[in-house]
Short mmCIF file of C-alpha atoms and ligand atoms in Angstrom, two decimals:
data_model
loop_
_atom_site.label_atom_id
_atom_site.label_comp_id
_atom_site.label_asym_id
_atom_site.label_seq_id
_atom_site.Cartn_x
_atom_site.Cartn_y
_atom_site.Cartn_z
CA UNK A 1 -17.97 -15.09 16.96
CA UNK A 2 -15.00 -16.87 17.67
CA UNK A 3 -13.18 -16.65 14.03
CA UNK A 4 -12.94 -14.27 11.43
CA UNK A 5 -11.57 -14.72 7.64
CA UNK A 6 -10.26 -11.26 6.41
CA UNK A 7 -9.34 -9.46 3.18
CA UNK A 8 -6.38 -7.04 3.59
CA UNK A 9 -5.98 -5.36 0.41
CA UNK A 10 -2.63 -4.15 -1.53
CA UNK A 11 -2.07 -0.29 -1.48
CA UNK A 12 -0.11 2.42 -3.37
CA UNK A 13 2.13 4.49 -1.70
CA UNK A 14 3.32 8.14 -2.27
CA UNK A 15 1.36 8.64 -5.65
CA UNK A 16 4.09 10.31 -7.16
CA UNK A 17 3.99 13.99 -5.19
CA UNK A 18 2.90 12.50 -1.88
CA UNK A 19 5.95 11.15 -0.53
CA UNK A 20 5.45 9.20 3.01
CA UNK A 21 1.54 10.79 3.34
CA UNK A 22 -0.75 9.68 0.33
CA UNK A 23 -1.59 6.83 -0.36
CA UNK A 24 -4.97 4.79 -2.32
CA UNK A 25 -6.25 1.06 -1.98
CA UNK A 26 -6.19 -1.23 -4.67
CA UNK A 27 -9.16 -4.34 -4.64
CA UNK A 28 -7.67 -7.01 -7.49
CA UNK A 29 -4.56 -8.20 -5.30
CA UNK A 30 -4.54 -8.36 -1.34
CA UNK A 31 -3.60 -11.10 1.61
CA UNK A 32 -6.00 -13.58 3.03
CA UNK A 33 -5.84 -13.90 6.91
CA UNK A 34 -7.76 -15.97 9.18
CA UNK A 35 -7.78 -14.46 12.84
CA UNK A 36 -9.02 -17.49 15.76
CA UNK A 37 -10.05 -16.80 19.61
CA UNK A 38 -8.42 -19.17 21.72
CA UNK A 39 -8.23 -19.87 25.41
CA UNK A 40 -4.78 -19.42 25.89
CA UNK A 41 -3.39 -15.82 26.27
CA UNK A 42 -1.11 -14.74 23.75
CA UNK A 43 -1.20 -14.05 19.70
CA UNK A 44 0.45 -17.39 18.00
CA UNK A 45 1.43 -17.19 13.85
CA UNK A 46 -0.25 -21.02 13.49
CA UNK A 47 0.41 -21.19 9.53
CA UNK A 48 1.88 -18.82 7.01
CA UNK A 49 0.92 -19.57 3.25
CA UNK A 50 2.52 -17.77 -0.25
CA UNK A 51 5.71 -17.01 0.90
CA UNK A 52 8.27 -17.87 3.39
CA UNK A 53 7.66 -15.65 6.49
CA UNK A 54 8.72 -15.97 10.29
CA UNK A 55 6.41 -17.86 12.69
CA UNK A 56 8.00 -16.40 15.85
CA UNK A 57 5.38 -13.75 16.99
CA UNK A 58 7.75 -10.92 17.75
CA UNK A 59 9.82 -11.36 13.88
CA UNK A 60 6.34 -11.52 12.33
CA UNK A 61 5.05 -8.38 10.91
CA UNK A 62 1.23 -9.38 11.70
CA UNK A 63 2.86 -10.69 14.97
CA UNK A 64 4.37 -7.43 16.07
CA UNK A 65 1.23 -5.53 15.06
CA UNK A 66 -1.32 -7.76 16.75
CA UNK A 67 1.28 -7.40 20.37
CA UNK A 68 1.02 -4.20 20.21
CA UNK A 69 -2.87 -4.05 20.07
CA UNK A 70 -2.74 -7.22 22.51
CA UNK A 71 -1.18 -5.28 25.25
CA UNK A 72 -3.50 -2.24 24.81
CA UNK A 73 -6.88 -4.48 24.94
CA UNK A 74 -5.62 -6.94 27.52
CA UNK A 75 -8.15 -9.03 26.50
CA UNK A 76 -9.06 -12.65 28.48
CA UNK A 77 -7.58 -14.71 25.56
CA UNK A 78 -5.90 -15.39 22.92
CA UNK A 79 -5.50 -15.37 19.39
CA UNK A 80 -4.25 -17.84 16.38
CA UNK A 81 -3.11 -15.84 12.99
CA UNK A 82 -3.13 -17.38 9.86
CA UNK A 83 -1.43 -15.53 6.99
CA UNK A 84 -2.36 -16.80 2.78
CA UNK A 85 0.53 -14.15 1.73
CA UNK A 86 -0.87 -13.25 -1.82
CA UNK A 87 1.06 -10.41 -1.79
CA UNK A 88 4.88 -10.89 -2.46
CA UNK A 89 6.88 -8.82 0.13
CA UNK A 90 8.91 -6.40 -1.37
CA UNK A 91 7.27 -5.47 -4.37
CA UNK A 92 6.04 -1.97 -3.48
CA UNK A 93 2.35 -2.51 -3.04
CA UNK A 94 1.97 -2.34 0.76
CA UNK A 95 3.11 -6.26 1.41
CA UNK A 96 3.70 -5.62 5.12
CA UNK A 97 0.69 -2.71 5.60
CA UNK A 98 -1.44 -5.68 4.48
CA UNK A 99 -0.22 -8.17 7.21
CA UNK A 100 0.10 -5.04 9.81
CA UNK A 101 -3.05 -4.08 9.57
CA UNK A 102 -4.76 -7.81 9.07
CA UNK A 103 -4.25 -8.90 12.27
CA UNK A 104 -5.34 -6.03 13.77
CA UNK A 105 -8.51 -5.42 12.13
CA UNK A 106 -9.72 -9.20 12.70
CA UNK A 107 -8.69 -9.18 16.57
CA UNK A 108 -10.46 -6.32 16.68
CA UNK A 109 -13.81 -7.54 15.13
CA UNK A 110 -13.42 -10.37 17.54
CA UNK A 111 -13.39 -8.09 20.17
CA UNK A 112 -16.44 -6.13 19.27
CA UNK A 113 -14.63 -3.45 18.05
CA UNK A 114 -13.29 -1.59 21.06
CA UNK A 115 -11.16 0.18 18.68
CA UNK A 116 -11.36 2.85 15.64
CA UNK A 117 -9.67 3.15 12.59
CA UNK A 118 -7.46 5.70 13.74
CA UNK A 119 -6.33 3.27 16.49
CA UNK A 120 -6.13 0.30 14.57
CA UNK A 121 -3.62 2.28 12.35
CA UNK A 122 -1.48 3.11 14.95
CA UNK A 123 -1.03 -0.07 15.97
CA UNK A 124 -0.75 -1.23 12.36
CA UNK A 125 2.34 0.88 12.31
CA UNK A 126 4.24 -0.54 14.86
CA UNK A 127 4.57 -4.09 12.52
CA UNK A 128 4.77 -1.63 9.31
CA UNK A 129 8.12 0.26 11.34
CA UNK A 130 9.19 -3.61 12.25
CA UNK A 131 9.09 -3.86 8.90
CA UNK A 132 10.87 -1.18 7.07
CA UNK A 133 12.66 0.46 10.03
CA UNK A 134 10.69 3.97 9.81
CA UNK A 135 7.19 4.42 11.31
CA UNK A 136 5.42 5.54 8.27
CA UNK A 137 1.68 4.94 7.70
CA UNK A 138 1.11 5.78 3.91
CA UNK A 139 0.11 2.25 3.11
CA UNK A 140 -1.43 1.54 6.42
CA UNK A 141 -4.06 3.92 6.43
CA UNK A 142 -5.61 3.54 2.57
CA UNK A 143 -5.91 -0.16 3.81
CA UNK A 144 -7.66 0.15 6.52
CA UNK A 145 -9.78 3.46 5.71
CA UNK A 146 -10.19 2.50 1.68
CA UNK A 147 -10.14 5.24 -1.06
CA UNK A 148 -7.16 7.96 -1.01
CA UNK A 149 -5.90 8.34 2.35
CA UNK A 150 -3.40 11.41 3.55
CA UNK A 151 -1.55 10.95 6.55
CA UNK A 152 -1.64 14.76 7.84
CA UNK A 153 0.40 13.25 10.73
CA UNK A 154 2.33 10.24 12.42
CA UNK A 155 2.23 11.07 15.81
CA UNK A 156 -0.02 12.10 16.50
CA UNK A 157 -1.76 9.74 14.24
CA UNK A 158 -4.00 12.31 12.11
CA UNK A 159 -5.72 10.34 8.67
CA UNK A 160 -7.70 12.20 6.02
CA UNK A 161 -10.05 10.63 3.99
CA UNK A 162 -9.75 12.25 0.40
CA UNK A 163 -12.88 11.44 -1.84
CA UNK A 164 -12.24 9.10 -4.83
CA UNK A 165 -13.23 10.29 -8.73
CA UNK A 166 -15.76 7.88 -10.12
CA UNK A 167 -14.01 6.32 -13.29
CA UNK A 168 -10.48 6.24 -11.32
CA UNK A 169 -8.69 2.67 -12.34
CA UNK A 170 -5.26 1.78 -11.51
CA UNK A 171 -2.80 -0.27 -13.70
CA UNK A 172 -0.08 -1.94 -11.72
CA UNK A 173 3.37 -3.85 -12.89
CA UNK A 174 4.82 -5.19 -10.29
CA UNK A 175 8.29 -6.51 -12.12
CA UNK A 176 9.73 -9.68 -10.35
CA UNK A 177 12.29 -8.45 -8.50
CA UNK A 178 12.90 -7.22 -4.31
CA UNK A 179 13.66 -4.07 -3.39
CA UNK A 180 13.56 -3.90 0.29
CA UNK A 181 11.89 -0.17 1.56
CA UNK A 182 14.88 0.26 3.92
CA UNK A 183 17.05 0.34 1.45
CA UNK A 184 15.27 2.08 -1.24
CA UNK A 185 14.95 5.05 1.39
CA UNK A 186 18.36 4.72 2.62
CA UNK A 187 19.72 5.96 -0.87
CA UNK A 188 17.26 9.41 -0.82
CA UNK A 189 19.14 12.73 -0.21
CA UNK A 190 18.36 14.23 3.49
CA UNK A 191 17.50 17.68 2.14
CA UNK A 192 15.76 19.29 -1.04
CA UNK A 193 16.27 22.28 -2.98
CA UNK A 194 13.41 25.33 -2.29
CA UNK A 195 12.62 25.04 -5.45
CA UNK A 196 12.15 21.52 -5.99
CA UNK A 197 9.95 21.53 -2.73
CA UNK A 198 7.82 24.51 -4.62
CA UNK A 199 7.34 22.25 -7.28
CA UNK A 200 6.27 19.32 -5.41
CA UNK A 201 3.96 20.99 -2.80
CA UNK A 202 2.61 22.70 -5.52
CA UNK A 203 2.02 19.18 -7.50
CA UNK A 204 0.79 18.14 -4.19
CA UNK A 205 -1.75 20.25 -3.37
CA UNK A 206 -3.04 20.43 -6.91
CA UNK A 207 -3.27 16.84 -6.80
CA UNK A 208 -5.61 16.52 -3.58
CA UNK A 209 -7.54 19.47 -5.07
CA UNK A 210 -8.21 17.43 -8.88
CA UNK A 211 -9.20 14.64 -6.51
CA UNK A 212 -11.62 16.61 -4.37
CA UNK A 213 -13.32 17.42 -8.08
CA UNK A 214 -13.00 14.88 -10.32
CA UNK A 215 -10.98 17.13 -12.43
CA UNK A 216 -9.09 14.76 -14.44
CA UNK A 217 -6.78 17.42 -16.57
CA UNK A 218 -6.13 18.86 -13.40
CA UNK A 219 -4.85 15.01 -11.60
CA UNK A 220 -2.95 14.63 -15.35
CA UNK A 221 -0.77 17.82 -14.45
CA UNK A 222 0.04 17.12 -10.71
CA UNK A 223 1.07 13.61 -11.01
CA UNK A 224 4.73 14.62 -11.11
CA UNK A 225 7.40 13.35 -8.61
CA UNK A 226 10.77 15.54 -9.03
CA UNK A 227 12.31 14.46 -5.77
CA UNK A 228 12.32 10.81 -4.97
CA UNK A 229 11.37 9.56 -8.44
CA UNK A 230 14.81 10.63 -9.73
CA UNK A 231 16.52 8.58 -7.11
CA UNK A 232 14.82 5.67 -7.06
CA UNK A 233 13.65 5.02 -10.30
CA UNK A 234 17.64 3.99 -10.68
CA UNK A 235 16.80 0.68 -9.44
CA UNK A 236 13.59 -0.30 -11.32
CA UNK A 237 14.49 -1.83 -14.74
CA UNK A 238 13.09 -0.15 -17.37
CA UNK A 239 10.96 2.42 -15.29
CA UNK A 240 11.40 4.89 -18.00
CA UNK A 241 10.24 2.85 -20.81
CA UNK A 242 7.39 2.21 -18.54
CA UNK A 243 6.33 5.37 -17.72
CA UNK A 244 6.43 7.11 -21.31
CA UNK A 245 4.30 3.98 -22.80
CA UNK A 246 1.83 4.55 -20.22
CA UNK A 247 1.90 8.34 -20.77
CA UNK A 248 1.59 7.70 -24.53
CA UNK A 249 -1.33 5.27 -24.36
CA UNK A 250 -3.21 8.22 -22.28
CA UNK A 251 -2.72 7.47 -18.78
CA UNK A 252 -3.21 10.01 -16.26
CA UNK A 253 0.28 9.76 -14.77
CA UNK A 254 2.50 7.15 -14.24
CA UNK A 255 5.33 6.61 -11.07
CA UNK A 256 7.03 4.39 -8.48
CA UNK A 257 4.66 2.26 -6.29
CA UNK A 258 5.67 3.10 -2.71
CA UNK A 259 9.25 2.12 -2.67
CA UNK A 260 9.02 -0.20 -6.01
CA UNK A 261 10.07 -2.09 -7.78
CA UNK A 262 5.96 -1.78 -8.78
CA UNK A 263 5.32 1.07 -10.57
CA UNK A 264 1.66 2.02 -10.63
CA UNK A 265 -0.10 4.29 -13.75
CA UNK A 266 -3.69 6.00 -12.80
CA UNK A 267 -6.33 6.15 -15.66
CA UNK A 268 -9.65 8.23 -16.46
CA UNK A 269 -12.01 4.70 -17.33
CA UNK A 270 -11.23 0.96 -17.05
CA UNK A 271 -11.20 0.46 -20.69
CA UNK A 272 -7.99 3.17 -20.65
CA UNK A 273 -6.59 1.30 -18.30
CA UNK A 274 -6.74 -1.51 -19.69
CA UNK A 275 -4.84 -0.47 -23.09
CA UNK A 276 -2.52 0.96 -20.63
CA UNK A 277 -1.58 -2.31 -19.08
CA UNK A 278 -1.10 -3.73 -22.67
CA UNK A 279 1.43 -1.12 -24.00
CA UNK A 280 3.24 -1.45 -20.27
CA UNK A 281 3.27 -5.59 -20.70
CA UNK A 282 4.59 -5.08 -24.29
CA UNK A 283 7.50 -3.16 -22.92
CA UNK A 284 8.38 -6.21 -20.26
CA UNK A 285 7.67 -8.80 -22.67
CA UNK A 286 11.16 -7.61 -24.05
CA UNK A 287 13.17 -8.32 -21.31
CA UNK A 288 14.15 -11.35 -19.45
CA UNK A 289 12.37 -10.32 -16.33
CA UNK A 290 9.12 -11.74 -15.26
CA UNK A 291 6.57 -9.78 -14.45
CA UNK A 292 3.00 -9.86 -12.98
CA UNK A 293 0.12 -6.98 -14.44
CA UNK A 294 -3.23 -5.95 -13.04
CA UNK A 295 -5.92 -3.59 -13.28
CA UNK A 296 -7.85 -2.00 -10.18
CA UNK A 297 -10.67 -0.15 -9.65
CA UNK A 298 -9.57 2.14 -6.41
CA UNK A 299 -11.40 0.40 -3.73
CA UNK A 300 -13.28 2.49 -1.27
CA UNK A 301 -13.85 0.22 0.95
CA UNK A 302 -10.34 -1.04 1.97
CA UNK A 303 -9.89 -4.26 4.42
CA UNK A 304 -13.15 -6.00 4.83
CA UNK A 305 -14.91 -9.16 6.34
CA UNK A 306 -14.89 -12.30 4.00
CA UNK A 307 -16.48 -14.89 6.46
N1 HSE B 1 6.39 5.95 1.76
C1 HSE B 1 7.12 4.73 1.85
C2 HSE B 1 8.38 4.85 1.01
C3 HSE B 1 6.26 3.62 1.34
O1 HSE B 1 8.26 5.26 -0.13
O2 HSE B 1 9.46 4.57 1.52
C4 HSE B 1 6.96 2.31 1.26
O3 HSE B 1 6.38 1.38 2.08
#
């Protein structure tokens, strides 16, 4: 096999109490990426599709990724990367985890898989730290793994696979604007209050534990963010409005996609969901923004083979 066509899915970051560690795998939205064996050493970014992203190797997020694996496998050749960006960057649903990990995961396969997940992650992050200037692996890892991912630990690179409820759907509005993840982290405070951190480790664990069970009521009362969400939500449009009409329609919980300016709501059945992302869209359709909408079913499966 000398070429490999890949799907590298979007993601969703932090999940409201998981700040930096949790993180699930959507299925409706994600990059194309075609990885190619050549002859001559060295990873080349031959065409970049979607939107406008650097060619040079070394300023390419699927370029910085793919070096770092490069150097580790030494392989005998080379490889060509071609990137159809469906995801925009900057929109809060794991652009550059998608191209981080693409590149790696198709070399990889190419190379009869001399890696694991684990290892592909880590050097997924170096292209996802390229990216946003902190080595963080929350999107990363529910790509590449599938399902709910928590990242017990960077470094070392520890991932836990947390099992997925059945009837789990995402709704995801992904308003038309950039918030870069540097800067969206630059503005968070540097400490917490105890109590606060009570709060959200008690969310937290809560949280893992209604996933573990399928305990919907139980997901409905941990899906509370009272530490970044309060900061950030300052720079999404509307977030508020958002939030409550997906809270009112039923929706599990409702909060800030990674580093936004997405915001993502989680609902018990697709059909939920799905009135969800109409009372969510009716709130957008009144401002002069533009704005995309989706429903996903959590994909447990994450990046996969297409041809
Ligand atoms: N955990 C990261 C953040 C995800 O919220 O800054 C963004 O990529």
């Amino acid at each position: 096999m000398n070429e490999i066509k890949i799907f590298s899915p979007a993601t969703v970051a932090n999940v409201a109490c998981g700040f930096d560690v949790l993180g699930f795998c959507l299925d409706t939205v994600g990059d194309e990426m075609t990885i190619r064996k050549v002859d001559k050493k060295g990873i080349f970014i031959t065409k970049v599709e979607g939107f406008n992203l650097p060619m040079e190797t070394e300023l390419n997020v699927a370029g910085v990724s793919a070096l770092a694996m490069y150097e580790a496998a030494n392989p005998d050749c080379g490889f060509e990367i071609e990137i159809r960006k469906n995801i925009k960057p900057g929109s809060g649903i794991g652009s550059s985890a998608a191209s981080a990990v693409g590149s790696v995961f198709g070399m990889n396969e190419l190379l009869g898989q001399p890696f694991n997940k684990t290892e592909l992650t880590v050097f997924a992050i170096k292209g996802e730290a390229f990216a946003s200037k902190c080595e963080h692996a929350d999107n990363l890892a529910p790509a590449i793994f599938g399902g709910f991912t928590l990242v017990k630990s960077v470094a070392p690179l520890e991932v836990l696979q947390i099992p997925v409820p059945n009837n789990l759907y995402a709704t995801i509005i992904h308003p038309q604007i950039e918030i870069k993840t540097s800067e969206a982290r630059a503005i968070l405070p540097k400490e917490v209050a105890l109590q606060d951190a009570i709060t959200q480790w008690s969310n937290f664990g809560s949280l893992i534990h209604g996933l573990h069970t399928s305990d919907y009521p139980l997901i409905k009362r941990s899906l509370h963010d009272i530490i970044i969400e309060p900061h950030r939500s300052k720079l999404i449009p509307y977030f508020e409005e958002v939030k409550q009409a997906a809270l009112q329609q039923g929706a599990l919980g409702s909060g800030i996609s990674g580093s936004g300016p997405s915001i993502f709501s989680l609902s018990e059945g697709l059909e939920q969901a799905k009135s969800v992302e109409k009372a969510i869209k009716k709130v957008y359709s009144k401002t002069n923004i533009e704005f995309d909408v989706f429903v996903s079913k959590i994909n447990t499966e994450g990046i996969k083979i297409i041809k």
